[in-house]
Every structure is written in C-alpha cells, then in structure tokens.
Short mmCIF file of C-alpha atoms in Angstrom, two decimals:
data_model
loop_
_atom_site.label_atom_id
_atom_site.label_comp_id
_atom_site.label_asym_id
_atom_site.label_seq_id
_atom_site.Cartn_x
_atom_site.Cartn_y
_atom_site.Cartn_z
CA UNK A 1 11.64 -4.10 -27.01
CA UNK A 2 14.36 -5.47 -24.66
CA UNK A 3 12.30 -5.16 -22.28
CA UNK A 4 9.31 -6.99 -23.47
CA UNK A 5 11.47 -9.59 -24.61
CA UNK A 6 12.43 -10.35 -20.63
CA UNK A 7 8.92 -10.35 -19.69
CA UNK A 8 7.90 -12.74 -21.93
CA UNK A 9 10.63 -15.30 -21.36
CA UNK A 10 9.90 -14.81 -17.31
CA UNK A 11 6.25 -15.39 -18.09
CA UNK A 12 7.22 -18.40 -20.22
CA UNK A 13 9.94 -19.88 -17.51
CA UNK A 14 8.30 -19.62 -14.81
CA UNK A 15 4.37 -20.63 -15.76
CA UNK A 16 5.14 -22.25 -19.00
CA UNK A 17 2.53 -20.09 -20.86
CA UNK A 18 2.82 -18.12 -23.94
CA UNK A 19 2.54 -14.01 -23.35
CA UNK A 20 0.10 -14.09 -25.65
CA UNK A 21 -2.18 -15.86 -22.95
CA UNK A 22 -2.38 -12.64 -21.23
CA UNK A 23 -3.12 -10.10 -24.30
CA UNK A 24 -6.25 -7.95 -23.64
CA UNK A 25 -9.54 -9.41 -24.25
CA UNK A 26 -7.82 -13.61 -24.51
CA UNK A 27 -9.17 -16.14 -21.80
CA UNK A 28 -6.67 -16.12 -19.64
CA UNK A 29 -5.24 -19.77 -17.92
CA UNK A 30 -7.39 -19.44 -15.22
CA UNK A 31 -10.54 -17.72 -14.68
CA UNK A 32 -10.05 -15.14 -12.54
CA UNK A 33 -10.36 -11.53 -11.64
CA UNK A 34 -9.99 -8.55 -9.65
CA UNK A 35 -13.03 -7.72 -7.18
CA UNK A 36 -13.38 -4.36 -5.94
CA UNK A 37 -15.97 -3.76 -3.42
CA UNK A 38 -16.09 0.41 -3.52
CA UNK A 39 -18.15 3.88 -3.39
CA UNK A 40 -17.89 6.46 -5.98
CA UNK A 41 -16.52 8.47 -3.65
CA UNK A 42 -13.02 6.40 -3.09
CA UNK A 43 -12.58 7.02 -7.13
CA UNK A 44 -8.96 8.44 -6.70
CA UNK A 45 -8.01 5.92 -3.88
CA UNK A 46 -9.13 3.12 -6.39
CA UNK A 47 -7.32 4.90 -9.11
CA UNK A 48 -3.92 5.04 -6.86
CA UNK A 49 -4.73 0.75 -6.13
CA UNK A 50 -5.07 0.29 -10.02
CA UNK A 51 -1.99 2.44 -10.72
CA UNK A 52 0.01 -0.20 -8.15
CA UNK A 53 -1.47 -2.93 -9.29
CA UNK A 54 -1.10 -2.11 -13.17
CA UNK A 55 2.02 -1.22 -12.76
CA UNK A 56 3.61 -3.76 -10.45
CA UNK A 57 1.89 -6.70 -11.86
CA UNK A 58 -1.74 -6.51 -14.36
CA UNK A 59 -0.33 -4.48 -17.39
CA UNK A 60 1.44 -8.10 -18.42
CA UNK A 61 -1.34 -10.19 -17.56
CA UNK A 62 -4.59 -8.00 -18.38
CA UNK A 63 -6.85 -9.57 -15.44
CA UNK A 64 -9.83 -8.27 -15.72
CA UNK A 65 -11.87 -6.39 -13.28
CA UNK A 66 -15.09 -6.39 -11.48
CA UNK A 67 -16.35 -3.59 -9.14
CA UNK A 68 -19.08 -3.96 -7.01
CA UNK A 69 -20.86 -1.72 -5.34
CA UNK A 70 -24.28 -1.11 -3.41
CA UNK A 71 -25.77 1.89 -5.48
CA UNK A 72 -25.25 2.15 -9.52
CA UNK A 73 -22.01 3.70 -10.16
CA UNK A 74 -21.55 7.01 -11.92
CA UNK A 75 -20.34 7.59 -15.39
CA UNK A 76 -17.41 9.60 -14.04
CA UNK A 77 -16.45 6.48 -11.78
CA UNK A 78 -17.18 4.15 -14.65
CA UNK A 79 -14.81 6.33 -17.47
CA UNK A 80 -12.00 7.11 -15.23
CA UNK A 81 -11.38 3.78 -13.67
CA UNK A 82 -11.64 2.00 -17.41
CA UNK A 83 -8.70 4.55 -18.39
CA UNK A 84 -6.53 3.15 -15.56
CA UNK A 85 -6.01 -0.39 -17.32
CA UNK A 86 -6.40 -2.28 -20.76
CA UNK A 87 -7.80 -5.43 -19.48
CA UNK A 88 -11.77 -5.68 -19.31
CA UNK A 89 -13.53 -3.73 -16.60
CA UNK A 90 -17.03 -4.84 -15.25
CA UNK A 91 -19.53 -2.71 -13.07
CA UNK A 92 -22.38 -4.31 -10.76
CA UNK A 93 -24.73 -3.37 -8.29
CA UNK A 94 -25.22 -5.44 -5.36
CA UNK A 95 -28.81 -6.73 -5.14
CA UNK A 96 -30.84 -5.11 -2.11
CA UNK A 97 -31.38 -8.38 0.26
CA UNK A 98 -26.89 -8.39 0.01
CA UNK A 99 -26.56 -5.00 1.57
CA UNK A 100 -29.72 -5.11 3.81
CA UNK A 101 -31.05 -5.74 7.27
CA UNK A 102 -32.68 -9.22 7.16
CA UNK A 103 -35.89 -10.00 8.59
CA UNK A 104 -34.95 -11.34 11.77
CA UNK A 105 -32.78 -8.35 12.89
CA UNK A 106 -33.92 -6.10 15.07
CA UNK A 107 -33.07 -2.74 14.27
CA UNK A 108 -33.68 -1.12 17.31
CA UNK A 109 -31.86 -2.81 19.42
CA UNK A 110 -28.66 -3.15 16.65
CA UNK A 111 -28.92 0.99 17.39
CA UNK A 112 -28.47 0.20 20.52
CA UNK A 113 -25.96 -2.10 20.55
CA UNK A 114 -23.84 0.30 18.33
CA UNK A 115 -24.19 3.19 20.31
CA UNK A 116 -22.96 0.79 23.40
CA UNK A 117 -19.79 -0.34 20.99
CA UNK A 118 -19.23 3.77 20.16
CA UNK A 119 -19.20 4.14 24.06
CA UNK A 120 -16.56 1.52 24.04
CA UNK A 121 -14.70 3.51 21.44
CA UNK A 122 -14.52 0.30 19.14
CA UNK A 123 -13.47 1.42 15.07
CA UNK A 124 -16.18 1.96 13.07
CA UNK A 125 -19.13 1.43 15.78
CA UNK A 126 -21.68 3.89 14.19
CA UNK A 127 -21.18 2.81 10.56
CA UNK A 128 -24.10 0.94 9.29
CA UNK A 129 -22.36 0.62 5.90
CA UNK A 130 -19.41 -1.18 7.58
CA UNK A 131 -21.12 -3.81 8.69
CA UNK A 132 -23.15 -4.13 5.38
CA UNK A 133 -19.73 -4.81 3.78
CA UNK A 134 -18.68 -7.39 6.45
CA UNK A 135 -22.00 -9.35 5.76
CA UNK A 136 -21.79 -8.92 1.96
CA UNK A 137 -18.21 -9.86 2.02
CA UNK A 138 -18.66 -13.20 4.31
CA UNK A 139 -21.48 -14.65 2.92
CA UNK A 140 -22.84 -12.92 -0.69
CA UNK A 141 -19.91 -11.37 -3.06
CA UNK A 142 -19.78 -14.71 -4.43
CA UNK A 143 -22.70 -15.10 -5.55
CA UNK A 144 -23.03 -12.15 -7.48
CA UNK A 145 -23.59 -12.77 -11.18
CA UNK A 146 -20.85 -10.95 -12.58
CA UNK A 147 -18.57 -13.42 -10.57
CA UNK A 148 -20.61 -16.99 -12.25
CA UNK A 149 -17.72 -17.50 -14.45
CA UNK A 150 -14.83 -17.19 -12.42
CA UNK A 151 -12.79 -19.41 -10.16
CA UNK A 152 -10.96 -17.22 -8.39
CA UNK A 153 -10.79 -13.58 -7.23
CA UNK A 154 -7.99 -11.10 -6.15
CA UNK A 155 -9.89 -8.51 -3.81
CA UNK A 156 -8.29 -5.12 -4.20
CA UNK A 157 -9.19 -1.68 -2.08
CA UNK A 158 -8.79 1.45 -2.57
CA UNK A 159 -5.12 3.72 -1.42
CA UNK A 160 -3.60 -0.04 -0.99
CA UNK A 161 0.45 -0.31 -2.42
CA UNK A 162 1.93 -2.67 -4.42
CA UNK A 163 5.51 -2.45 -3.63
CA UNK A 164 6.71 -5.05 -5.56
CA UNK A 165 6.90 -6.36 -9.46
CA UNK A 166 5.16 -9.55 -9.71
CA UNK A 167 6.30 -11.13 -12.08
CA UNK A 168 4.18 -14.61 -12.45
CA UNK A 169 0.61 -15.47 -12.33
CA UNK A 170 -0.70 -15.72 -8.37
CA UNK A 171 -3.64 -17.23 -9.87
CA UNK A 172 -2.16 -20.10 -11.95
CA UNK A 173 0.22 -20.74 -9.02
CA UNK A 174 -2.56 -21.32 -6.82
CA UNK A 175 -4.62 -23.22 -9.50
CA UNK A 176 -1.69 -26.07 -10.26
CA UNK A 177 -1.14 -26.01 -6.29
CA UNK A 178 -4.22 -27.00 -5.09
CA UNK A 179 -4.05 -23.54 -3.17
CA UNK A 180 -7.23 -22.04 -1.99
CA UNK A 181 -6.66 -19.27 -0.09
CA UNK A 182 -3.43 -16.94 0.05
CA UNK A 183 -2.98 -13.98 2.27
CA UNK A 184 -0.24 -11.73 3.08
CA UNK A 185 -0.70 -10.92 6.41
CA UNK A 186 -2.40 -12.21 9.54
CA UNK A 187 -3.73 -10.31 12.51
CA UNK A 188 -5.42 -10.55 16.13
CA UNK A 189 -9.03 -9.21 15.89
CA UNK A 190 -9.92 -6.73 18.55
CA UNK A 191 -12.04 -9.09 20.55
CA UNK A 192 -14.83 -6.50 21.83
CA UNK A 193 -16.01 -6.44 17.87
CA UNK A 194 -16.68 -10.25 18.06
CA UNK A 195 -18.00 -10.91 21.96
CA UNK A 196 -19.63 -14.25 20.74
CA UNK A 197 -18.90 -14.82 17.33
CA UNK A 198 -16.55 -18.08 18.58
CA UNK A 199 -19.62 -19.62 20.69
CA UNK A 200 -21.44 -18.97 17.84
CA UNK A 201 -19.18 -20.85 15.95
CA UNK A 202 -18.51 -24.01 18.46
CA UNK A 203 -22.55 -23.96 18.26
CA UNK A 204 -22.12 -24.64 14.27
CA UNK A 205 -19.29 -27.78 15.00
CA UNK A 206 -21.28 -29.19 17.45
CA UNK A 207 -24.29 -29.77 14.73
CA UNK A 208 -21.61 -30.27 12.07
CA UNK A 209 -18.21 -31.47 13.51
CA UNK A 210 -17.59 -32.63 9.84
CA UNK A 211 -16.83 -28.99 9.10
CA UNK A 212 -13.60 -29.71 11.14
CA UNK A 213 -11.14 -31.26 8.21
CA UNK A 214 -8.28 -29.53 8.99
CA UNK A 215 -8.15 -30.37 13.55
CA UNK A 216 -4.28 -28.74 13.11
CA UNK A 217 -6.01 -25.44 12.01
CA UNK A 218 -7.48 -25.47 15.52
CA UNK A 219 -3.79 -24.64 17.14
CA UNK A 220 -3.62 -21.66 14.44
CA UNK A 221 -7.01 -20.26 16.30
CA UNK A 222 -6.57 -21.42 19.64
CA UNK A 223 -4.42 -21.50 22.31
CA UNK A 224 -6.84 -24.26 24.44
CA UNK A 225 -7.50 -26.87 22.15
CA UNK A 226 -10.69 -24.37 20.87
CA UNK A 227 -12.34 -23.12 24.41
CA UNK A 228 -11.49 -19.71 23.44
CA UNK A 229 -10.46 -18.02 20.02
CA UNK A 230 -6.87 -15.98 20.09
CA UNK A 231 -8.14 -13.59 17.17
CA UNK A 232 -5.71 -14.71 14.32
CA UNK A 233 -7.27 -13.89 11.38
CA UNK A 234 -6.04 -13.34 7.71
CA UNK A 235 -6.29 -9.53 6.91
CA UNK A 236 -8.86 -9.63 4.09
CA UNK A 237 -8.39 -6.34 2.06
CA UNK A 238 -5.81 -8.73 0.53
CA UNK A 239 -6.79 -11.94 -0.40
CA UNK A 240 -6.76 -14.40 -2.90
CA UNK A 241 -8.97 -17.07 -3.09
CA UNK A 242 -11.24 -20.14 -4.80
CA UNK A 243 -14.56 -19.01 -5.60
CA UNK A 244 -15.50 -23.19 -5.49
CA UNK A 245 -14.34 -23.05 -1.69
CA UNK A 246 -16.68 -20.02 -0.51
CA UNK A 247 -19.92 -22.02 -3.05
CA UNK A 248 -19.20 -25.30 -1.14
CA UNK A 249 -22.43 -26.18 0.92
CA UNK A 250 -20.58 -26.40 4.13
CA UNK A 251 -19.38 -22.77 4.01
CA UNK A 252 -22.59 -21.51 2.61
CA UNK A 253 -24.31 -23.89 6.00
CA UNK A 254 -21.55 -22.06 8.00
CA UNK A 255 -22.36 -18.43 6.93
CA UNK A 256 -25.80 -19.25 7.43
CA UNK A 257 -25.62 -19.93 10.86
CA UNK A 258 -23.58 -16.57 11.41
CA UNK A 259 -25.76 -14.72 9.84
CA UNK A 260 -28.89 -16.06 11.84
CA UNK A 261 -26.78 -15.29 14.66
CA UNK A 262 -27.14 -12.01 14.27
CA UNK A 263 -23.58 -10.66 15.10
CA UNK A 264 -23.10 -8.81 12.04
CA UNK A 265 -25.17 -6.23 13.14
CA UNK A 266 -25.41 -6.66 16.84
CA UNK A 267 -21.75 -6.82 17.13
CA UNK A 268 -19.16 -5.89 14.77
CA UNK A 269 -18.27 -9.11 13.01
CA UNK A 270 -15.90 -8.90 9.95
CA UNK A 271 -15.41 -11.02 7.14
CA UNK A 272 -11.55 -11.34 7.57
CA UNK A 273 -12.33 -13.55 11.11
CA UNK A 274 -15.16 -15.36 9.23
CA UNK A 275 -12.87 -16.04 5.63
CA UNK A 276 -10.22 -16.63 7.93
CA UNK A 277 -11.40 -19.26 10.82
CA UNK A 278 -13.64 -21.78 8.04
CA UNK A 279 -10.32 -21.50 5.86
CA UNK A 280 -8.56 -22.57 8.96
CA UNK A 281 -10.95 -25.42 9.39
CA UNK A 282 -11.50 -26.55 6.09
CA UNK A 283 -8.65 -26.44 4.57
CA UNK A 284 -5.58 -28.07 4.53
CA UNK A 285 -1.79 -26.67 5.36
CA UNK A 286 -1.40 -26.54 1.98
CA UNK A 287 -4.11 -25.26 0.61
CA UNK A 288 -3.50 -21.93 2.77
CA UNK A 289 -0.29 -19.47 1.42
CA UNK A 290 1.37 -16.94 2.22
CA UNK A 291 2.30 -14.52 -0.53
CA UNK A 292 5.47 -13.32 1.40
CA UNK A 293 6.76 -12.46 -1.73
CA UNK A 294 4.12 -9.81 -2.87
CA UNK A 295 4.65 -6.32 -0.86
CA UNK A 296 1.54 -5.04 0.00
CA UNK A 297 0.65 -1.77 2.19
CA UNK A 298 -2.67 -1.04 4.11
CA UNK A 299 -2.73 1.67 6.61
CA UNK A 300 -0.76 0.81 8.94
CA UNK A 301 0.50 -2.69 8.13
CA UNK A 302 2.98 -3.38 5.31
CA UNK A 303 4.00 -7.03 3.82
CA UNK A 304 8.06 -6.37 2.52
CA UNK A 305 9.75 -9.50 1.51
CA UNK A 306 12.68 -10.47 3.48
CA UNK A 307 15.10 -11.67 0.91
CA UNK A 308 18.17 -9.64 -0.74
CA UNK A 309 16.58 -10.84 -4.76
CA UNK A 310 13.43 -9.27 -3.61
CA UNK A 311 14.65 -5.78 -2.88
CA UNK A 312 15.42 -5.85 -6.56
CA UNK A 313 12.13 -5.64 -7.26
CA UNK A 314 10.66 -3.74 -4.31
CA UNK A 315 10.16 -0.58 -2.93
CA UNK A 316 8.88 -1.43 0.67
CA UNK A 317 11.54 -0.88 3.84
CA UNK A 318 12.44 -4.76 4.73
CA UNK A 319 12.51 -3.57 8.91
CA UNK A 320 8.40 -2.18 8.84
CA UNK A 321 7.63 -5.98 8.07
CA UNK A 322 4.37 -6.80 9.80
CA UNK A 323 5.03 -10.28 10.29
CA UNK A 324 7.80 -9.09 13.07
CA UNK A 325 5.68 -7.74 14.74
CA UNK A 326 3.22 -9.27 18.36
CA UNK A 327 -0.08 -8.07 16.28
CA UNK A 328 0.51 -9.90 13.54
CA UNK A 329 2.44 -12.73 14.83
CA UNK A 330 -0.66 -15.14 13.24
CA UNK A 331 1.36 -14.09 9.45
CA UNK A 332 3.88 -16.58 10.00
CA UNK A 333 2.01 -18.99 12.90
CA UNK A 334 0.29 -20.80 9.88
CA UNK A 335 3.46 -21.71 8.34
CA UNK A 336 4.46 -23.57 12.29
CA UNK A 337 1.28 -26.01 11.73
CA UNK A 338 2.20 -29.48 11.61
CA UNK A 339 2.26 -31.16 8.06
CA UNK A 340 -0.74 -33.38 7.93
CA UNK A 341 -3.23 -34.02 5.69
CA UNK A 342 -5.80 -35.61 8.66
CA UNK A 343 -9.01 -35.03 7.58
CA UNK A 344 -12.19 -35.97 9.72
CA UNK A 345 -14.08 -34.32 12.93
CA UNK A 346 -12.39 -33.27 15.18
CA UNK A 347 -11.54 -35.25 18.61
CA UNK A 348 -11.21 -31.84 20.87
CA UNK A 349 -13.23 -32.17 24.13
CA UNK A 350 -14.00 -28.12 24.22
CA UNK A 351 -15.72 -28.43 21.22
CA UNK A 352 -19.33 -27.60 22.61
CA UNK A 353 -21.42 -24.99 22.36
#
C-alpha cells in the first residue's frame, strides 16, 4: 500500500494528473500507444520487451498496445502477449501494397543489387523482409487504421531492456512541450547501405526548399554545409514520436519521393536515416529530445543515465554509455545546435541535386 501511495503522489507531482488517469481501460491524457512491428516467431523476445517495459514503466500507466505485423498473428502469439500486461492489446495485419514491391521496382535487378551488397558483406543484404520493414516503417505504419486515433506512438522491439523506472508520462511530457520526436541514442549509418539516398534527398529540397525549417539541423547532418551527409541518424528501435508530424503533407511528399527513388530495395535504406534526417529538417531544436534519462539496451548499444539520482533507479553500468562513444557521437551533437527558432528555406549554396 506504501508503495502505491508513492506512485501516485510522483504521478500527481510531477504531471499533475490523478492515478486514476492511468487505470486499465480510462482514456489516458494523451492518446498514445505502444507500436510493435513483429513476427510470431520473436514471441519470447517480445515477451522479455513487455516484461521491461511493464515493469520499469506501463504497469502504472496501462498504455495500450498495438502490434503489427505482415501475416495474421497466431492465437498462441495473440494469448501470451495479452497475459504480459493489463492495459489493452490490439493486433493488425499490415495491408499487402505496405509490405510489397511496388510497381515501378524492378525485381530483378533489386536481386541483383542485393547479391552485390552480400558481396560487400553489408548486414542484412539478402533479407527481403528487412527492407519491407524499412519501407513500412518510413512511409506506411502511420497510416494503419489501428493507429487513426492516436497522437503519438512509443515503438518497442523485441529482447530490448528497460533499465530504468520511469516514473512520469514520456508522452504527456512531450505533448505540453511541443516535443515531436525523442530518441535515446544517435548513430552514423554505414554509408554503403545508403550510396544515394542524400542526392536523393538534395533532389527533394531543390523542388521543395520549404521542407528546410529547421537550416541549424543541417550542421547536425553535415559537416559541409549539406554536400555530403555524415550518417547521424536517431536509432529508431527506440523512438517516440507525433503521429501529426509523420501525416503532415510535406513528410508524406518527402517519403514519396524516396520511395520513387527506389533505394529501399535497390539499396538498403532504413527508416532510422529517413525518421531521422526530415526530423532534422523540419523540426525545431526543441521539438527534438533526448530521453537521457530512460536506460535503454539494443544489441550492442546501451543508453545509462549519467547522474548519481538515476542509479537509484537503474540497473544499466553508467561507463557502457553509448553517447561516449565516436559511433554514436550524433546522441549528444543535437543538443550542440544553436538555439534558434529560424524557420524558412534554407540559404546553403550545396543545396542542389
């Protein structure tokens, strides 16, 4: 009872909402979920995420869930996962023309072109299903119709750690922040998985340079005023986002032109660059955070708070922090952006396709 007690006055002091906000089955102060892109194979690696996650943070706010996935999932899947947490658990399938080759790929020659990456020994060069996922995840997971009535999401993979409590709402910290994206760590792509995707994208700002509002973002991305693209990118089997931002025409003209592009399947573009460089772009300083405070493992990267109040509450080792380290320098790079709220195309010369 003690214990409940605490919980409810930390809910209370620090969000100024009632516990009772977050019972099973009540609307919740924000609309929001968990999405889980997954197979039914990765069952006990989603069980292990919903174990962290329950534990460390949803069993006092009852988020509900929503897993996606590109055939119907079985009833063992469905039962076992729905035993794992209180809140309300939803199951989709993602419509065929999300997690299929579109007309204007040739297929042939994307064989090709993988079998030239596997050469190369780039990750995942064979897998068809990988790059499914990176399409589905830059341009269509939010549209699907299980996602209509949300405004944010909280994407969630399988065998990820939570290593921390979390103890307020990331959601309705974002929402009463103007925050549209959060992260908790940053990366350099490998480059030989995106050989063109930045021409492809200087092509888009040359036909739209109002898709530039944020010309700070460019130093985050670029190390020459936008002739060539570093590969900092927010890691995306964590992230936190608006919903509203990824709907907005100009990312929807954005993915379009990606997608006509091609690179998806010709190369090996992910959704992390793609979320990553039009939140860069679009957004302001502001309206991009990182959740330093939230300790998060993926194989091999961790994200351990720094701070002596946090090991209180964590589990992680403070010295494996990824955001010491070269390859994921771009963690704390966003936070060195200058302060401005400049808004406007951009007036950088290399901007040309």
């Amino acid at each position: 009872h003690g214990a409940q007690t605490a919980v409810e006055k930390s809910v209370e002091l620090i969000d100024g909402v009632e516990a009772a906000a977050y019972e099973p089955g009540v609307s919740k102060p924000t609309r929001a979920a968990f999405v889980v892109l997954v197979r039914n194979s990765d069952l006990r690696g989603m069980k292990q995420a919903m174990r962290q996650i329950e534990d460390r943070f949803n069993r006092r706010f009852n988020y509900p869930y929503v897993f996606l996935n590109d055939v119907p999932f079985t009833d063992e899947f469905m039962v076992e996962t729905r035993a794992m947490t209180r809140a309300n658990v939803s199951f989709g399938t993602i419509p065929h023309e999300h997690w299929s080759y579109p007309a204007w790929i040739n297929q042939t020659y994307a064989q090709e072109c993988r079998q030239r990456m596997h050469a190369q020994k780039v990750f995942y060069a064979l897998s068809e299903s990988y790059r499914h996922m990176c399409r589905f995840y830059s341009g269509f997971f939010f549209q699907h119709p299980l996602l209509q009535d949300l405004d944010y999401y909280w994407r969630i993979e399988p065998d990820v750690e939570y290593t921390c409590d979390i103890n307020y709402d990331p959601f309705l910290f974002m929402h009463r922040r103007g925050i549209k994206y959060g992260y908790t760590i940053a990366l350099h792509e490998y480059p030989e998985t995106i050989p063109t995707l930045w021409t492809t994208i200087k092509s888009h700002i040359a036909k739209h340079p109002e898709f530039v509002r944020h010309p700070a973002g460019m130093r985050w991305l670029s190390a020459n005023s936008g002739d060539t693209y570093n590969g900092c990118h927010f890691w995306s089997n964590f992230e936190i986002g608006s919903l509203e931002f990824f709907r907005s025409p100009e990312y929807q003209a954005y993915f379009e032109h990606l997608d006509h592009a091609g690179g998806f399947f010709y190369e090996r573009w992910g959704d992390a660059p793609v979320h990553a460089i039009a939140a860069a772009l679009m957004l302001q300083k502001h309206e991009v955070h990182w959740f330093q405070d939230i300790g998060y493992y993926h194989n091999p990267w961790h994200n351990c708070p720094q701070d002596a109040e946090s090991r209180l509450r964590c589990h992680c080792d403070p010295a494996k922090n990824a955001a010491s380290h070269y390859w994921a320098s771009c963690t704390h790079e966003w936070l060195d952006l200058p302060d401005t709220n400049t808004t406007g195309p951009p007036h950088i010369s290399a901007m040309h396709a």
